[in-house]
């Protein structure tokens, strides 16, 4: 945990990162293959750090809501792990893919079993599992995330969800391909409806850092007063989730992120990235311009600079 007397140092680090990041604007592009995201103003940057002692630090556009996109896969995976336990692993793997997040190539050679829960195919299987377990998965997921953020108004962006659903032909193909191998139970159309709504959930950096605090705190969420609140996961499952985030959370750039940043992360094509420093806190950063792998250009830079300035890394937790 960061000692109280070092808080000014963290604030100064965020201010420095915010200043340095401005020079990177224009080096990426918004996710224009989703029409609603193509209209997001690109030159935005926010960053929030939440510590396990309940304190938070923020800079830039940290209170601006954005579409969390694939970061939602983290929350659906946790929900499925809680309800399914080890049975989950009969339908999805735990290995890095090394391929693009929406690739179909490995599915054929691996008989319809996605490599991990964070690529699109794996996330669709997770959503299929949850669709079987919940009559209204979209509201069950929102309920959990509203508790984690202490925000009863948290919701998804209807226009973004519709835009994704209308252009999600590859995701539909992935679902039907896995169904041909018997690894998909529900109608793909129904699962895609749920999947697009979960990806269209909007959160700010400050909310995202708070919502993932349980992964830095042995599986327990923090209440408004900073004391342990909801028990989301066991310590053992928390460790396993963080391990998967470290190896699989940044699409086919996971190895580069582990090398440069050294923290468990989950990225999203909305420009958000959340990082976990077990035992210390969480970091959420957002900037809509993406690199060729679909990860935020400024977000990756900001996380790398933060670990350089603070010394945080996974092994130190």
PDB file of N, CA, C and O in Angstrom, residues 23 35 41 45 98 101 113 126 171 181 187 227 233 243-244 259 261-262 279 294 314:
ATOM      1  N   UNK A  23       1.575  14.957 -26.028  1.00  0.00           N
ATOM      2  CA  UNK A  23       2.404  14.899 -27.227  1.00  0.00           C
ATOM      3  C   UNK A  23       2.058  13.695 -28.107  1.00  0.00           C
ATOM      4  O   UNK A  23       2.471  13.650 -29.283  1.00  0.00           O
ATOM      5  N   UNK A  35     -19.617   2.369 -35.882  1.00  0.00           N
ATOM      6  CA  UNK A  35     -19.994   3.739 -36.251  1.00  0.00           C
ATOM      7  C   UNK A  35     -20.181   4.681 -35.070  1.00  0.00           C
ATOM      8  O   UNK A  35     -19.752   5.837 -35.128  1.00  0.00           O
ATOM      9  N   UNK A  41     -14.930  12.202 -29.902  1.00  0.00           N
ATOM     10  CA  UNK A  41     -13.797  13.128 -30.065  1.00  0.00           C
ATOM     11  C   UNK A  41     -12.503  12.470 -29.592  1.00  0.00           C
ATOM     12  O   UNK A  41     -12.425  11.992 -28.452  1.00  0.00           O
ATOM     13  N   UNK A  45      -8.191  12.523 -22.602  1.00  0.00           N
ATOM     14  CA  UNK A  45      -7.323  11.681 -21.773  1.00  0.00           C
ATOM     15  C   UNK A  45      -7.733  11.827 -20.309  1.00  0.00           C
ATOM     16  O   UNK A  45      -7.843  12.937 -19.786  1.00  0.00           O
ATOM     17  N   UNK A  98      -2.278 -14.915 -29.162  1.00  0.00           N
ATOM     18  CA  UNK A  98      -1.302 -14.486 -30.150  1.00  0.00           C
ATOM     19  C   UNK A  98      -1.926 -14.043 -31.449  1.00  0.00           C
ATOM     20  O   UNK A  98      -1.227 -13.764 -32.424  1.00  0.00           O
ATOM     21  N   UNK A 101      -8.029  -9.993 -31.673  1.00  0.00           N
ATOM     22  CA  UNK A 101      -9.105 -10.259 -30.722  1.00  0.00           C
ATOM     23  C   UNK A 101     -10.354 -10.842 -31.372  1.00  0.00           C
ATOM     24  O   UNK A 101     -11.144 -11.509 -30.715  1.00  0.00           O
ATOM     25  N   UNK A 113     -13.147 -24.348 -29.356  1.00  0.00           N
ATOM     26  CA  UNK A 113     -12.843 -23.939 -27.977  1.00  0.00           C
ATOM     27  C   UNK A 113     -11.947 -22.705 -28.020  1.00  0.00           C
ATOM     28  O   UNK A 113     -10.798 -22.792 -28.455  1.00  0.00           O
ATOM     29  N   UNK A 126     -18.578 -17.048 -22.774  1.00  0.00           N
ATOM     30  CA  UNK A 126     -18.908 -16.639 -21.408  1.00  0.00           C
ATOM     31  C   UNK A 126     -20.313 -16.037 -21.368  1.00  0.00           C
ATOM     32  O   UNK A 126     -21.123 -16.357 -20.479  1.00  0.00           O
ATOM     33  N   UNK A 171     -18.692 -11.218 -35.180  1.00  0.00           N
ATOM     34  CA  UNK A 171     -19.061 -11.846 -33.913  1.00  0.00           C
ATOM     35  C   UNK A 171     -20.175 -12.877 -34.108  1.00  0.00           C
ATOM     36  O   UNK A 171     -20.179 -13.933 -33.475  1.00  0.00           O
ATOM     37  N   UNK A 181     -19.670 -26.604 -33.492  1.00  0.00           N
ATOM     38  CA  UNK A 181     -18.855 -27.546 -32.732  1.00  0.00           C
ATOM     39  C   UNK A 181     -19.523 -27.943 -31.408  1.00  0.00           C
ATOM     40  O   UNK A 181     -18.922 -28.637 -30.595  1.00  0.00           O
ATOM     41  N   UNK A 187     -29.488 -19.311 -28.762  1.00  0.00           N
ATOM     42  CA  UNK A 187     -29.495 -18.706 -30.095  1.00  0.00           C
ATOM     43  C   UNK A 187     -28.444 -17.596 -30.177  1.00  0.00           C
ATOM     44  O   UNK A 187     -28.413 -16.704 -29.314  1.00  0.00           O
ATOM     45  N   UNK A 227     -13.742   0.516   3.799  1.00  0.00           N
ATOM     46  CA  UNK A 227     -13.666  -0.775   4.474  1.00  0.00           C
ATOM     47  C   UNK A 227     -14.141  -1.881   3.538  1.00  0.00           C
ATOM     48  O   UNK A 227     -14.927  -1.637   2.622  1.00  0.00           O
ATOM     49  N   UNK A 233     -14.791 -12.484  -4.941  1.00  0.00           N
ATOM     50  CA  UNK A 233     -14.064 -13.704  -5.275  1.00  0.00           C
ATOM     51  C   UNK A 233     -13.246 -14.167  -4.078  1.00  0.00           C
ATOM     52  O   UNK A 233     -12.913 -13.372  -3.195  1.00  0.00           O
ATOM     53  N   UNK A 243      -3.818 -13.367 -12.978  1.00  0.00           N
ATOM     54  CA  UNK A 243      -2.846 -14.053 -13.833  1.00  0.00           C
ATOM     55  C   UNK A 243      -3.316 -14.075 -15.281  1.00  0.00           C
ATOM     56  O   UNK A 243      -2.523 -13.848 -16.212  1.00  0.00           O
ATOM     57  N   UNK A 244      -4.612 -14.322 -15.498  1.00  0.00           N
ATOM     58  CA  UNK A 244      -5.146 -14.320 -16.860  1.00  0.00           C
ATOM     59  C   UNK A 244      -5.126 -12.925 -17.474  1.00  0.00           C
ATOM     60  O   UNK A 244      -4.878 -12.764 -18.675  1.00  0.00           O
ATOM     61  N   UNK A 259       5.697  -7.019 -20.561  1.00  0.00           N
ATOM     62  CA  UNK A 259       7.097  -6.599 -20.572  1.00  0.00           C
ATOM     63  C   UNK A 259       7.244  -5.131 -20.193  1.00  0.00           C
ATOM     64  O   UNK A 259       8.102  -4.769 -19.377  1.00  0.00           O
ATOM     65  N   UNK A 261       4.817  -2.975 -18.863  1.00  0.00           N
ATOM     66  CA  UNK A 261       4.049  -2.465 -17.724  1.00  0.00           C
ATOM     67  C   UNK A 261       4.113  -3.414 -16.531  1.00  0.00           C
ATOM     68  O   UNK A 261       4.249  -2.984 -15.394  1.00  0.00           O
ATOM     69  N   UNK A 262       3.995  -4.701 -16.785  1.00  0.00           N
ATOM     70  CA  UNK A 262       4.170  -5.688 -15.712  1.00  0.00           C
ATOM     71  C   UNK A 262       3.032  -5.774 -14.725  1.00  0.00           C
ATOM     72  O   UNK A 262       3.219  -6.240 -13.603  1.00  0.00           O
ATOM     73  N   UNK A 279      -2.706  -5.721  -3.865  1.00  0.00           N
ATOM     74  CA  UNK A 279      -2.269  -5.251  -2.566  1.00  0.00           C
ATOM     75  C   UNK A 279      -2.065  -3.758  -2.479  1.00  0.00           C
ATOM     76  O   UNK A 279      -1.895  -3.215  -1.380  1.00  0.00           O
ATOM     77  N   UNK A 294      -5.499  -2.350 -31.322  1.00  0.00           N
ATOM     78  CA  UNK A 294      -6.778  -2.016 -30.705  1.00  0.00           C
ATOM     79  C   UNK A 294      -6.662  -1.537 -29.277  1.00  0.00           C
ATOM     80  O   UNK A 294      -7.662  -1.498 -28.552  1.00  0.00           O
ATOM     81  N   UNK A 314       3.819  -6.276 -10.837  1.00  0.00           N
ATOM     82  CA  UNK A 314       3.079  -7.426 -10.319  1.00  0.00           C
ATOM     83  C   UNK A 314       3.878  -8.187  -9.274  1.00  0.00           C
ATOM     84  O   UNK A 314       3.378  -8.596  -8.236  1.00  0.00           O
TER      85      UNK A 314
END
